[in-house]
Coordinates of C-alpha atoms in Angstrom, one line a residue:
X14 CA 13.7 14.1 -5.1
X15 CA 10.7 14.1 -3.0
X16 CA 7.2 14.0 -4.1
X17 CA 6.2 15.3 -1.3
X18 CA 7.7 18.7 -1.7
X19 CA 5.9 19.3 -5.6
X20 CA 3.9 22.2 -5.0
X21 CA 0.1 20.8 -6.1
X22 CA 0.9 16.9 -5.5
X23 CA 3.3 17.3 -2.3
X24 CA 0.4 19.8 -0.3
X25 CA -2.4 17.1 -1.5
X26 CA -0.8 14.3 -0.4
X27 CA 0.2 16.0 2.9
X28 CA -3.3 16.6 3.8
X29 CA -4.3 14.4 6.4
X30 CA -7.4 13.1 4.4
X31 CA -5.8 13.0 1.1
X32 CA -6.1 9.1 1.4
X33 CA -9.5 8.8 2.8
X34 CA -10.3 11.2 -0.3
X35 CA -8.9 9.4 -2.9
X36 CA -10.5 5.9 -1.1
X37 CA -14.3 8.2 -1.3
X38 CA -14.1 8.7 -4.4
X39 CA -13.0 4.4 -5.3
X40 CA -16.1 3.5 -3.1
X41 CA -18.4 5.4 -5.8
X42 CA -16.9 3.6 -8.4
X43 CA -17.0 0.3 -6.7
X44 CA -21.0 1.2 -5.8
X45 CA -21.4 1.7 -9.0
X46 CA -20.0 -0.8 -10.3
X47 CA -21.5 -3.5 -8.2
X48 CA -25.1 -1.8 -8.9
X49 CA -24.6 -2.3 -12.7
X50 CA -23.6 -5.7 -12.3
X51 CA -26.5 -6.7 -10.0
X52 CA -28.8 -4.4 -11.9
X53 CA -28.0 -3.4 -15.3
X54 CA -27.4 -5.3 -18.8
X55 CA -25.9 -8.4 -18.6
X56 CA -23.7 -7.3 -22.0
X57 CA -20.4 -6.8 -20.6
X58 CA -19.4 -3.8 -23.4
X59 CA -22.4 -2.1 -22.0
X60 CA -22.2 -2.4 -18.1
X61 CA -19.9 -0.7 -16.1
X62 CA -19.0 -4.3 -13.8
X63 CA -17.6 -5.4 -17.3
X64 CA -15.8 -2.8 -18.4
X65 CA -14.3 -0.7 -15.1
X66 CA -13.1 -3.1 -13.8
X67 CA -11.4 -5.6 -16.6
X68 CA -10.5 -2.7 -18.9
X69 CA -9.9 0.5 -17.2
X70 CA -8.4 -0.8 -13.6
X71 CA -6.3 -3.1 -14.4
X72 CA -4.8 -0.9 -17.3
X73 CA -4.5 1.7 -15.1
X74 CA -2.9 0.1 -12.1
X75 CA -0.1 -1.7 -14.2
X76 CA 0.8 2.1 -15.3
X77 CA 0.2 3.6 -12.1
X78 CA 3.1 0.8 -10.8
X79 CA 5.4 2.2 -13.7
X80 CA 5.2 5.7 -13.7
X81 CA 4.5 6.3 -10.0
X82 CA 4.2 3.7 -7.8
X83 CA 1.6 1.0 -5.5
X84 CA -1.2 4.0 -5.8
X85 CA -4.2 1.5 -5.9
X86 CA -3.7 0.1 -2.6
X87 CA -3.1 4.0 -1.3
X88 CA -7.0 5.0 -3.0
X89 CA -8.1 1.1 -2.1
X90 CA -11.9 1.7 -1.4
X91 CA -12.0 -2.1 0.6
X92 CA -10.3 -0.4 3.4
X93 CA -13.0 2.1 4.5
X94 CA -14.9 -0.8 5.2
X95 CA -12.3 -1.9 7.8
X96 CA -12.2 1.2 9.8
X97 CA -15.9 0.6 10.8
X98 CA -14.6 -3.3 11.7
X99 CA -12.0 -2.2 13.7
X100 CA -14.7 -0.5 15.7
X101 CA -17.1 -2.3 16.3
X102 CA -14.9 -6.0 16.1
X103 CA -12.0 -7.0 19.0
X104 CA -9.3 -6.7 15.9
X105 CA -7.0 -8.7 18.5
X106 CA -6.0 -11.2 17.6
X107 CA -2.7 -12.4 16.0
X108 CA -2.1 -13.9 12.4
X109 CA -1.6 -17.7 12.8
X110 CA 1.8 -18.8 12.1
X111 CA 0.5 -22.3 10.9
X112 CA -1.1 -20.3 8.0
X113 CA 2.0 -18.5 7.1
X114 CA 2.5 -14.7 6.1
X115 CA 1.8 -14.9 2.0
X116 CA 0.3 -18.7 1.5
X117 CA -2.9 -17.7 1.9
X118 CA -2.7 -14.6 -0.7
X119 CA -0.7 -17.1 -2.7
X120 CA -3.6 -19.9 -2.7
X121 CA -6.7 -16.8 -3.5
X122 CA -4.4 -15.5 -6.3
X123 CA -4.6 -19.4 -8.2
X124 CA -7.8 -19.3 -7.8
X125 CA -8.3 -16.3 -9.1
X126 CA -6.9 -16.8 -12.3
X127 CA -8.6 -20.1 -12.3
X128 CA -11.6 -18.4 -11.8
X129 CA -11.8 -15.8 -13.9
X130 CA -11.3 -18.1 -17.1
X131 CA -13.0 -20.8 -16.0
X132 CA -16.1 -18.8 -15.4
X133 CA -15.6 -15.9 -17.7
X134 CA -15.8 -13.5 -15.2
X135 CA -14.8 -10.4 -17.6
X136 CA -18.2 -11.6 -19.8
X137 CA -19.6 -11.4 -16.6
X138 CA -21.2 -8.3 -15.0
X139 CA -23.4 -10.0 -12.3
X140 CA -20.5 -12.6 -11.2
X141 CA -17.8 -9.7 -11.3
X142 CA -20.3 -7.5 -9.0
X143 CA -20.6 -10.4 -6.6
X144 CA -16.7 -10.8 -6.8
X145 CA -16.4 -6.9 -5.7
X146 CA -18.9 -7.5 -2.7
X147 CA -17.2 -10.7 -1.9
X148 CA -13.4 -8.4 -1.2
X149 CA -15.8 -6.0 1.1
X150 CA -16.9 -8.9 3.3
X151 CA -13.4 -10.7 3.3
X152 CA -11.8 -7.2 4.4
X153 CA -14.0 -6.1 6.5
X154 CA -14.1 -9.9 8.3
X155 CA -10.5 -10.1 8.7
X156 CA -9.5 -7.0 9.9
X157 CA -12.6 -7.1 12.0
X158 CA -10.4 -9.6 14.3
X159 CA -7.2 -9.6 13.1
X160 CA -4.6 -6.8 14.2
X161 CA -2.6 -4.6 12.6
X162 CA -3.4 -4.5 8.4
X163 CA -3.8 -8.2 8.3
X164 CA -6.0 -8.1 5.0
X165 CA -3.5 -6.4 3.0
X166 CA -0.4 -8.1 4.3
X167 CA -1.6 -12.0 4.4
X168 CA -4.9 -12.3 2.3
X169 CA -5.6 -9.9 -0.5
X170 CA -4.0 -11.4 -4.0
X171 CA -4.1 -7.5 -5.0
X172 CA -2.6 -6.1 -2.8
X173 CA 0.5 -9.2 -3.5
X174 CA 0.2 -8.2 -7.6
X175 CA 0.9 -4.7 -6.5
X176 CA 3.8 -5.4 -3.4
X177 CA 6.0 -7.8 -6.1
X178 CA 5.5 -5.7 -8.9
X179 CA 5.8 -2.4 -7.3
X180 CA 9.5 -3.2 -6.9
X181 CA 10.1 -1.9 -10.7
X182 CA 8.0 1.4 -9.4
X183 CA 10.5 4.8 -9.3
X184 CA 9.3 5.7 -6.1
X185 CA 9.0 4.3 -2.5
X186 CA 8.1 5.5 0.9
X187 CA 11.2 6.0 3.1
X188 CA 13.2 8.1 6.0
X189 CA 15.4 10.9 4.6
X190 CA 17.5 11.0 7.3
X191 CA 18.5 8.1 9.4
X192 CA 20.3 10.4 11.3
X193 CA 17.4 11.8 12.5
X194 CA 15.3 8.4 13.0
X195 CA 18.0 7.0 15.5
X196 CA 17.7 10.3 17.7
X197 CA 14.1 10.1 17.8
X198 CA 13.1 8.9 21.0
X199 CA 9.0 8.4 20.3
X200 CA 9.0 6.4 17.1
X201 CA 5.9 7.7 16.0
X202 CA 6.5 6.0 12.4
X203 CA 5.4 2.4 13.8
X204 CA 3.4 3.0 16.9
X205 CA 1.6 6.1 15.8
X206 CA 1.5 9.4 18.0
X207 CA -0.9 9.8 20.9
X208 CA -2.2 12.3 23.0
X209 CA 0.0 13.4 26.1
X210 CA -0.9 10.5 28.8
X211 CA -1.3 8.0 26.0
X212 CA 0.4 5.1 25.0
X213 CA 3.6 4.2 25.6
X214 CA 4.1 6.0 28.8
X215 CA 3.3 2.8 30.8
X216 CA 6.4 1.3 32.9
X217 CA 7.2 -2.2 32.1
X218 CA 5.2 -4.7 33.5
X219 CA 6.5 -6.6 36.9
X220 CA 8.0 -9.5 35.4
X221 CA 10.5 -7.0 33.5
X222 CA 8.8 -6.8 30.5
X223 CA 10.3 -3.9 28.5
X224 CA 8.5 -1.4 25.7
X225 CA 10.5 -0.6 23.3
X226 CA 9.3 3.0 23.1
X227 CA 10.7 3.4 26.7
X228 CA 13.9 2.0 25.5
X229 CA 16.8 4.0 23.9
X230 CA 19.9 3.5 21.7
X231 CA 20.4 0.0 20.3
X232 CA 18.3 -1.7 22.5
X233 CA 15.0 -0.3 21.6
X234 CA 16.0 -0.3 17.9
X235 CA 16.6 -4.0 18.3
X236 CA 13.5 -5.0 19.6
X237 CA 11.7 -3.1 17.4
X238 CA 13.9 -4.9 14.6
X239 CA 13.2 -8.2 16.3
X240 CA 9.4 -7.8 15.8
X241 CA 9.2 -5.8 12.2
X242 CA 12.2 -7.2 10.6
X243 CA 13.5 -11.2 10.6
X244 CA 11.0 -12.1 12.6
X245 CA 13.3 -14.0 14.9
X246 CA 11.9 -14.5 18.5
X247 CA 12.9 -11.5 20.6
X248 CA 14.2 -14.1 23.7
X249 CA 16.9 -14.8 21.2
X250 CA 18.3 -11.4 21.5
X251 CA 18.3 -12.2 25.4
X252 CA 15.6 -9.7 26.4
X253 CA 12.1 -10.4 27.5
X254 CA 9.1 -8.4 25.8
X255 CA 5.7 -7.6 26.9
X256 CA 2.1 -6.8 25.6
X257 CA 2.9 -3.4 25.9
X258 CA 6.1 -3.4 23.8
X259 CA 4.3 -5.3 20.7
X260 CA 1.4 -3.2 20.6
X261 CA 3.9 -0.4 20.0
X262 CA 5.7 -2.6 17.3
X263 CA 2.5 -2.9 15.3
X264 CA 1.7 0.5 15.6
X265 CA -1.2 0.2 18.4
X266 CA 0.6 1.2 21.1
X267 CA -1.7 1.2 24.2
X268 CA -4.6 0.2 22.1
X269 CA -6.6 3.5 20.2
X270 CA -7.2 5.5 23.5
X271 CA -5.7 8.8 22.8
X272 CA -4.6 7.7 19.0
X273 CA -4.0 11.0 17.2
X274 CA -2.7 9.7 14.4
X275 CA -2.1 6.0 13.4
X276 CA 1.6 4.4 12.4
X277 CA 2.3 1.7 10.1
X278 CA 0.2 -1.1 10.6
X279 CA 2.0 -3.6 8.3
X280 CA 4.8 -3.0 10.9
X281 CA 7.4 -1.3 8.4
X282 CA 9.9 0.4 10.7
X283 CA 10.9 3.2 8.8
X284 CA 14.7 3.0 9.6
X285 CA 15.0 -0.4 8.3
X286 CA 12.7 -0.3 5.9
X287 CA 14.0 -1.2 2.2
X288 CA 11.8 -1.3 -1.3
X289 CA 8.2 -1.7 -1.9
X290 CA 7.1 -4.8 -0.5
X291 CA 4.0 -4.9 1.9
X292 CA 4.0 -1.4 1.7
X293 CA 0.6 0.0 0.7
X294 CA 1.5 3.8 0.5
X295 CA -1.0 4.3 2.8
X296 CA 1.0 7.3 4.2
X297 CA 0.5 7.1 7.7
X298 CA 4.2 6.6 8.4
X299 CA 4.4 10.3 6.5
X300 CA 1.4 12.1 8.8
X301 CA 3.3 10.5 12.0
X302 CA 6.5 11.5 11.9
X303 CA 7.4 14.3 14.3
X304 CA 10.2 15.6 12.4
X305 CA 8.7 15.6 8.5
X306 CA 12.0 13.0 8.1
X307 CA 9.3 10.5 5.7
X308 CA 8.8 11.2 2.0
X309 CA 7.7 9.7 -1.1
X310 CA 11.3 9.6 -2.7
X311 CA 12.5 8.8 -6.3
X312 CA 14.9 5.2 -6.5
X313 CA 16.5 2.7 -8.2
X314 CA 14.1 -0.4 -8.8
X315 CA 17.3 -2.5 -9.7
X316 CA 18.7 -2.1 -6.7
X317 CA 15.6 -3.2 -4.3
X318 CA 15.5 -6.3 -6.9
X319 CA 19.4 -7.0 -6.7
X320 CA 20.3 -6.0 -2.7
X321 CA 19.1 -8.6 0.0
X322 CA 19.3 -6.9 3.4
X323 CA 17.0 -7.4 6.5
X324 CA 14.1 -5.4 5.4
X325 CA 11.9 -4.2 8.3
X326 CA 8.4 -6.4 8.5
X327 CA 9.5 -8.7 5.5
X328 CA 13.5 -10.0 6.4
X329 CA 15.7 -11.7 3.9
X330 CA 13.9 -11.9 0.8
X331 CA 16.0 -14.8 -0.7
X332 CA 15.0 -17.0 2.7
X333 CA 11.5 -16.5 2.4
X334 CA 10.7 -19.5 0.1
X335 CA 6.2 -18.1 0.1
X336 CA 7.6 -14.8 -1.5
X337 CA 10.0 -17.0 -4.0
X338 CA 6.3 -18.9 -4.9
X339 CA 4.1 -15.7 -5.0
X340 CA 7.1 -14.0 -7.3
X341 CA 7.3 -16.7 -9.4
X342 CA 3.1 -17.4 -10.2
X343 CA 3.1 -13.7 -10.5
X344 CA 6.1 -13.9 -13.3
X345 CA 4.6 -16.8 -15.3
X346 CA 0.8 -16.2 -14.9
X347 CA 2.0 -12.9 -16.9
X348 CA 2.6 -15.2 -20.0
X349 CA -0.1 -17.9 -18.7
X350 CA -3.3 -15.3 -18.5
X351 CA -1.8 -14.2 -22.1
X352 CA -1.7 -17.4 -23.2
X353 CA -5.6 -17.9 -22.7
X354 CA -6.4 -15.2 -25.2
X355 CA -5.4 -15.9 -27.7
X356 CA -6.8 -17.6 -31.0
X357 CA -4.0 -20.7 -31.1
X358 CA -5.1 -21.9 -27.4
X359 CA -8.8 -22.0 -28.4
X360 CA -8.4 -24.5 -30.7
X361 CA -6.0 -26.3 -28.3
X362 CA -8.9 -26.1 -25.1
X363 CA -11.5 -27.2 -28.2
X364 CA -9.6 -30.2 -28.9
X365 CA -9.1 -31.3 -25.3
X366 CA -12.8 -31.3 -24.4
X367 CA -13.5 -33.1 -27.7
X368 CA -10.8 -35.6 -25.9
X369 CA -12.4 -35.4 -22.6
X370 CA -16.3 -34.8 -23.0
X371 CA -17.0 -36.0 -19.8
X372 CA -15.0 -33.5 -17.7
X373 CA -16.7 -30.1 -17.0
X374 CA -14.8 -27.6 -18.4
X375 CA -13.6 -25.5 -15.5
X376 CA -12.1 -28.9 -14.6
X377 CA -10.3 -29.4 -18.3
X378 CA -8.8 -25.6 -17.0
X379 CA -7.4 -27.2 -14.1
X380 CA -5.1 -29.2 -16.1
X381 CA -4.2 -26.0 -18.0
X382 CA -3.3 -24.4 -14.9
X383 CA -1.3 -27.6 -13.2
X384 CA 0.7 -27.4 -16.5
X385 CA 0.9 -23.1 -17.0
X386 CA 1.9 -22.3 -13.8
X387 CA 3.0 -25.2 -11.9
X388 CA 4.4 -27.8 -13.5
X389 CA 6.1 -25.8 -16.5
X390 CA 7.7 -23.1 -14.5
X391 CA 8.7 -25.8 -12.1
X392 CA 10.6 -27.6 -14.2
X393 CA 12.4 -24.4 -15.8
X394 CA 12.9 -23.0 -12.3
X395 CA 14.6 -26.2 -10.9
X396 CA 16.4 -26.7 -14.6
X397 CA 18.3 -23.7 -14.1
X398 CA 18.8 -23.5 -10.4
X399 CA 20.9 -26.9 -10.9
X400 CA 22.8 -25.5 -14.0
X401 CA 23.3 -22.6 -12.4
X402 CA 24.6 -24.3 -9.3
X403 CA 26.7 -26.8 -11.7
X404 CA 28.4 -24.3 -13.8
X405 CA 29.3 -21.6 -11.2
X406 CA 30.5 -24.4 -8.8
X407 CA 28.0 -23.1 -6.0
X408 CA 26.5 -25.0 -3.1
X409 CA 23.3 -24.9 -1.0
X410 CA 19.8 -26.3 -2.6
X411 CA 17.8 -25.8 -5.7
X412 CA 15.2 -24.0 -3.9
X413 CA 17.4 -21.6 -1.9
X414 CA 19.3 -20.9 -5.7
X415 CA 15.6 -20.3 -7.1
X416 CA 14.8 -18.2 -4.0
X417 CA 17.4 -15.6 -5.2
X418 CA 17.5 -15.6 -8.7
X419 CA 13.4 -15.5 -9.2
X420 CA 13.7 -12.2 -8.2
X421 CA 15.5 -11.1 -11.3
X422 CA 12.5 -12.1 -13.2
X423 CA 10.2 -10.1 -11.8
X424 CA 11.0 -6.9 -14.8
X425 CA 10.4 -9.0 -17.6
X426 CA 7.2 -10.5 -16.0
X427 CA 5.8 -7.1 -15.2
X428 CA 6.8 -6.1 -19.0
X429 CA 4.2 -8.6 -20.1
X430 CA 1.6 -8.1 -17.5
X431 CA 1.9 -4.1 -18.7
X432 CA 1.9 -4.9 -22.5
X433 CA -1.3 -7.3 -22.1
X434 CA -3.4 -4.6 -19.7
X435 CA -2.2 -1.9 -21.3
X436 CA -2.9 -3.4 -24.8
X437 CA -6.6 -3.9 -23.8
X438 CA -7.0 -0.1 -22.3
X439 CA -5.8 1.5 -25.3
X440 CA -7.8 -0.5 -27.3
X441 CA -11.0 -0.2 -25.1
X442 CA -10.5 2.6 -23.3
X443 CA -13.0 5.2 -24.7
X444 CA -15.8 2.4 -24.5
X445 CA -16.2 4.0 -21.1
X446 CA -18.5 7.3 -22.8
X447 CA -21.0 5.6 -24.6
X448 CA -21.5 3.2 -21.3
X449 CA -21.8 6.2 -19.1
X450 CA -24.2 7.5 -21.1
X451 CA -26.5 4.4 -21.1
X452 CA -26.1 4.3 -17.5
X453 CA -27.0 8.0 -17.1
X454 CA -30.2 7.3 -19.2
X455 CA -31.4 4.4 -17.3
X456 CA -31.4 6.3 -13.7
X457 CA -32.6 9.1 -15.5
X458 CA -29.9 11.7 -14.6
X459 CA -30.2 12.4 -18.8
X460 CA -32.4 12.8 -21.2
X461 CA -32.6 10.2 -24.8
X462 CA -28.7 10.1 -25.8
X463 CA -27.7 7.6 -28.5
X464 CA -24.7 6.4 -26.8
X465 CA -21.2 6.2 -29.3
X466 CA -20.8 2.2 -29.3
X467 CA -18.1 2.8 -32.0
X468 CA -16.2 4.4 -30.0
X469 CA -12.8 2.1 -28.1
X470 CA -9.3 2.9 -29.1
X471 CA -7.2 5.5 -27.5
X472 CA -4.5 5.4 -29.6
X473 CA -4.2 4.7 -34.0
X474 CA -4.1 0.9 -34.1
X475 CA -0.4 0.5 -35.7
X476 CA 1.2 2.2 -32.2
X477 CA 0.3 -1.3 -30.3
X478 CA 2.6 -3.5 -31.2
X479 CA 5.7 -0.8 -30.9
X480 CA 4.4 0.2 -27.1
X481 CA 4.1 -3.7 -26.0
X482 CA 7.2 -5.0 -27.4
X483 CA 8.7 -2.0 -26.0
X484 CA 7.6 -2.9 -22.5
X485 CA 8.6 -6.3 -22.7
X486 CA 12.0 -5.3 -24.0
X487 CA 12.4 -2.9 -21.0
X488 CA 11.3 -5.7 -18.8
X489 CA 13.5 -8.0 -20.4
X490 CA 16.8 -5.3 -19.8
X491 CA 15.7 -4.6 -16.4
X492 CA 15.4 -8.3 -15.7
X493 CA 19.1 -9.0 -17.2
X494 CA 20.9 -6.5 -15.6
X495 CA 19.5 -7.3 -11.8
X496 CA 19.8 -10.6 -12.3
X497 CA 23.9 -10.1 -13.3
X498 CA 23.8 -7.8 -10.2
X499 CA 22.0 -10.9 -8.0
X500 CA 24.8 -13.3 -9.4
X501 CA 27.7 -11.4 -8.3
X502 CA 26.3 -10.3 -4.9
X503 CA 26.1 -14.2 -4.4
X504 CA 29.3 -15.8 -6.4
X505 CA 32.1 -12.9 -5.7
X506 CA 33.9 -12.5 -9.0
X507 CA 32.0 -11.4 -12.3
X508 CA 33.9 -14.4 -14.2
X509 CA 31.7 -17.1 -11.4
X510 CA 28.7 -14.7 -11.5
X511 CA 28.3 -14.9 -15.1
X512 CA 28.5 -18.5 -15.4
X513 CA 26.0 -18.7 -12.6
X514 CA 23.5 -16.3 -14.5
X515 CA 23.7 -18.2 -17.5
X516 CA 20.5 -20.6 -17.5
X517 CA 18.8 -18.0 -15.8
X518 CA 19.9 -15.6 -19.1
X519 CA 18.4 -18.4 -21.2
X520 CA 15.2 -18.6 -19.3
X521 CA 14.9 -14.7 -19.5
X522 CA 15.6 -15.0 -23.6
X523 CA 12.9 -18.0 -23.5
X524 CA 10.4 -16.0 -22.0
X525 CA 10.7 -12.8 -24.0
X526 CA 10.4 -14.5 -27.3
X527 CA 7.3 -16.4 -25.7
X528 CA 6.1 -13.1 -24.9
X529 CA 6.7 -11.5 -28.1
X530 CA 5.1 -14.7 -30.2
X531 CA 1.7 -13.8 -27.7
X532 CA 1.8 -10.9 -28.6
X533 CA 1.9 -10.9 -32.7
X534 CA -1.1 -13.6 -31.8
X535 CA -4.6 -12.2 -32.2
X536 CA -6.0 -11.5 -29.1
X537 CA -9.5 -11.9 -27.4
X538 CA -11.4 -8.6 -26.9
X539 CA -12.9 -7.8 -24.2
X540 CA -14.8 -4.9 -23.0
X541 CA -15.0 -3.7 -26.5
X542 CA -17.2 -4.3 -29.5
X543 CA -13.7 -3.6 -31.4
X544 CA -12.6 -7.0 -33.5
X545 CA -8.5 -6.5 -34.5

């Protein structure tokens, strides 16, 4: 099935400026947002930087990622930003390799979460409005010299939430046809289509340099596959490549002189393309095609989490050791930014800095975080890897096992991130009207309204529980079943395979019942006058 061909949904999202609609209308928010929490009162239940944000967004993204798919980075409002740095910065230069493709996202995401506990960023409207200004400038300064979608692809700790967890999302951007893709001759999907005289219609340069748009059959495909799939330098294929030829790889063929309509700019080759990951749904791949061969089509998450082929602009997941790291902080700071809430660990974090009065306590949360989502899960991750490799007779090393296998995890960590988010919108979610209406009263759009601060849960108070352990018992299946899948892909025979899943079975169990233990816990409230 094809989204794209729904009546209402398929002709909106067809519309060339569906995204730069839906990306309008975040901006407001965001503006809004970020004026409250410069501006308005400094009560986080009562400003719209305390709630919006910490309540509503989050809650809505984890259900947006299981119901449809990665639709906050397709409405992201940091991006519109970017199109005015594209114009008026070089954008030209190339991602350094020394910085990696996902350590950087990797290192902003830590301190993130050390961030927002440490300084109580969701009691915070005025530091959460500074946080939201803080994304704008990032964006629009790296993309302002960086080519291609380099933001969303190496920086933005969002955007790396939403690419690992998206792989449980039904849906995902892909070519219906292959058939067709290897007879088109333009590749509009990655270079993006130009005006007649435009880009790609230069020769190769004199030293032989080759475009790949120029080139037909298996030797364009492979160049294009050399540059937006493993990554592996194109001399290696025994053919030379020039400026020309990447342009067109990362979808700015010829530069933006005659650009009618832009391809993928996180260099996702449609043909090779596989899953979720890096892709932002931003569509463009959709608007380019020539031959309407690109849709937003239904799939099977367990099979983008239990197949490792060469996916275009990302390669081998299981040798990319960054992605292993990013999957597995993502997978334990689901339990770990639990953990925080609730009432048990504040007596614990009381006790330390009676222990340590000296220390500043963002510094005590340091040690918290070394221990949550560093030291713990290493020593769980490397326990099972060597059972794993003990029991099923296997080879290679503990982090190449850990490489493959944390990817089975990535369901049951998602089940908790969705419970948690999902348990605060629910419970919070209608404290949304009685802000609006304060806000409306202090710009005077309305007249004296006594705003509804009673007002919070969405849904009777005994459905919680049942809806969270329900999602972290569908992560928890999800997570067992691609993992089984991941062990016989890798060992051969189901007898080896499930021998080789076994510790990795037992870590699964161990985090379920810690999930389910946070959850009967009571819980912080935040962005809510509710107490439960």
């Amino acid at each position: 099935m094809d989204l794209l061909q729904l009546p209402v949904l398929g002709r909106f999202l067809r519309w060339r400026h569906a995204r730069t609609a839906l990306q309008s209308l975040m901006l407001v928010l965001a503006g809004l947002v970020i004026l409250d929490g410069l501006f308005g009162p400094q009560l986080a239940p009562r400003n719209l930087s305390g709630i919006l944000p910490w309540v509503h967004w989050r809650g809505f993204v984890v259900l947006a990622l299981l119901l449809a798919g990665n639709l906050f980075c397709m409405a992201c409002p940091f991006m519109l930003p970017r199109r005015l740095a594209k114009r008026f910065l070089p954008a030209d230069r190339s991602w350094p390799e020394v910085l990696g493709a996902k350590w950087v996202a990797l290192g902003l995401l830590l301190l993130f979460f050390w961030a927002y506990e440490a300084f109580s960023l969701w009691a915070s409207p005025w530091l959460t409005a500074w946080v939201a200004l803080a994304y704008f400038a990032v964006a629009f300064t790296v993309d302002g010299f960086f080519r291609g979608a380099a933001f969303c692809k190496h920086v933005c700790p969002i955007g790396q939430f939403n690419f690992v967890n998206g792989m449980i999302s039904p849906t995902e951007v892909r070519a219906k046809d292959l058939d067709v893709c290897t007879a088109c001759t333009t590749k509009d999907c990655i270079r993006g289509r130009y005006a007649t005289g435009f880009g790609g219609s230069r020769p190769g340069g004199a030293s032989g340099e080759r475009d790949p748009i120029r080139l037909d059959g298996d030797r364009g495909l492979a160049l294009l596959e050399s540059w937006t799939g493993t990554g592996a330098p194109v001399e290696a294929r025994g053919l030379r490549v020039g400026n020309a030829g990447r342009r067109a790889a990362a979808g700015q063929a010829g530069g933006t002189e005659g650009l009618l309509q832009s391809g993928c700019e996180l260099g996702l080759y449609q043909p090779r393309k596989e899953g979720n990951l890096d892709c932002t749904f931003c569509l463009e791949c959709i608007h380019a095609c020539p031959h309407d061969n690109v849709g937003i089509l239904l799939r099977s998450s367990i099979r983008e989490l239990s197949t490792d082929p060469v996916r275009s602009g990302v390669g081998r997941i299981s040798r990319r050791p960054e992605l292993a790291a990013l999957a597995a902080v993502l997978v334990f700071g689901a339990f770990f930014n639990a953990f925080g809430m609730v009432e048990p660990v504040f007596a614990l974090r009381a006790r330390v800095a009676q222990a340590l009065p000296l220390l500043w306590e963002p510094t005590t949360l340091l040690f918290f975080m070394a221990g949550g989502l560093a030291l713990v899960p290493g020593l769980l991750l490397l326990g099972c890897a060597a059972a794993s490799r003990a029991l099923s007779g296997g080879r290679g090393g503990l982090v190449e096992r850990i490489s493959v296998y944390i990817w089975a995890l990535v369901p049951l960590g998602f089940g908790m991130w969705a419970a948690h988010y999902l348990f605060h919108l629910l419970v919070g979610g209608l404290t949304i009207l009685p802000v609006v209406q304060e806000y409306l009263s202090h710009v005077g759009l309305s007249g004296e309204v006594t705003p509804r601060w009673g007002l919070g849960p969405m849904v009777p108070e005994s459905w919680l529980l049942p809806i969270e352990l329900f999602l972290l018992q569908g992560g928890l299946f999800l997570t067992l079943v691609a993992g089984f899948r991941i062990a016989q892909r890798e060992e051969g025979s189901r007898r080896r395979a499930g021998r080789a899943f076994l510790p990795w079975t037992f870590l699964a169990v161990l985090l379920f019942g810690a999930g389910v233990w946070l959850l009967l816990q009571p819980m912080e409230m935040r962005g809510t006058f509710q107490v439960l």
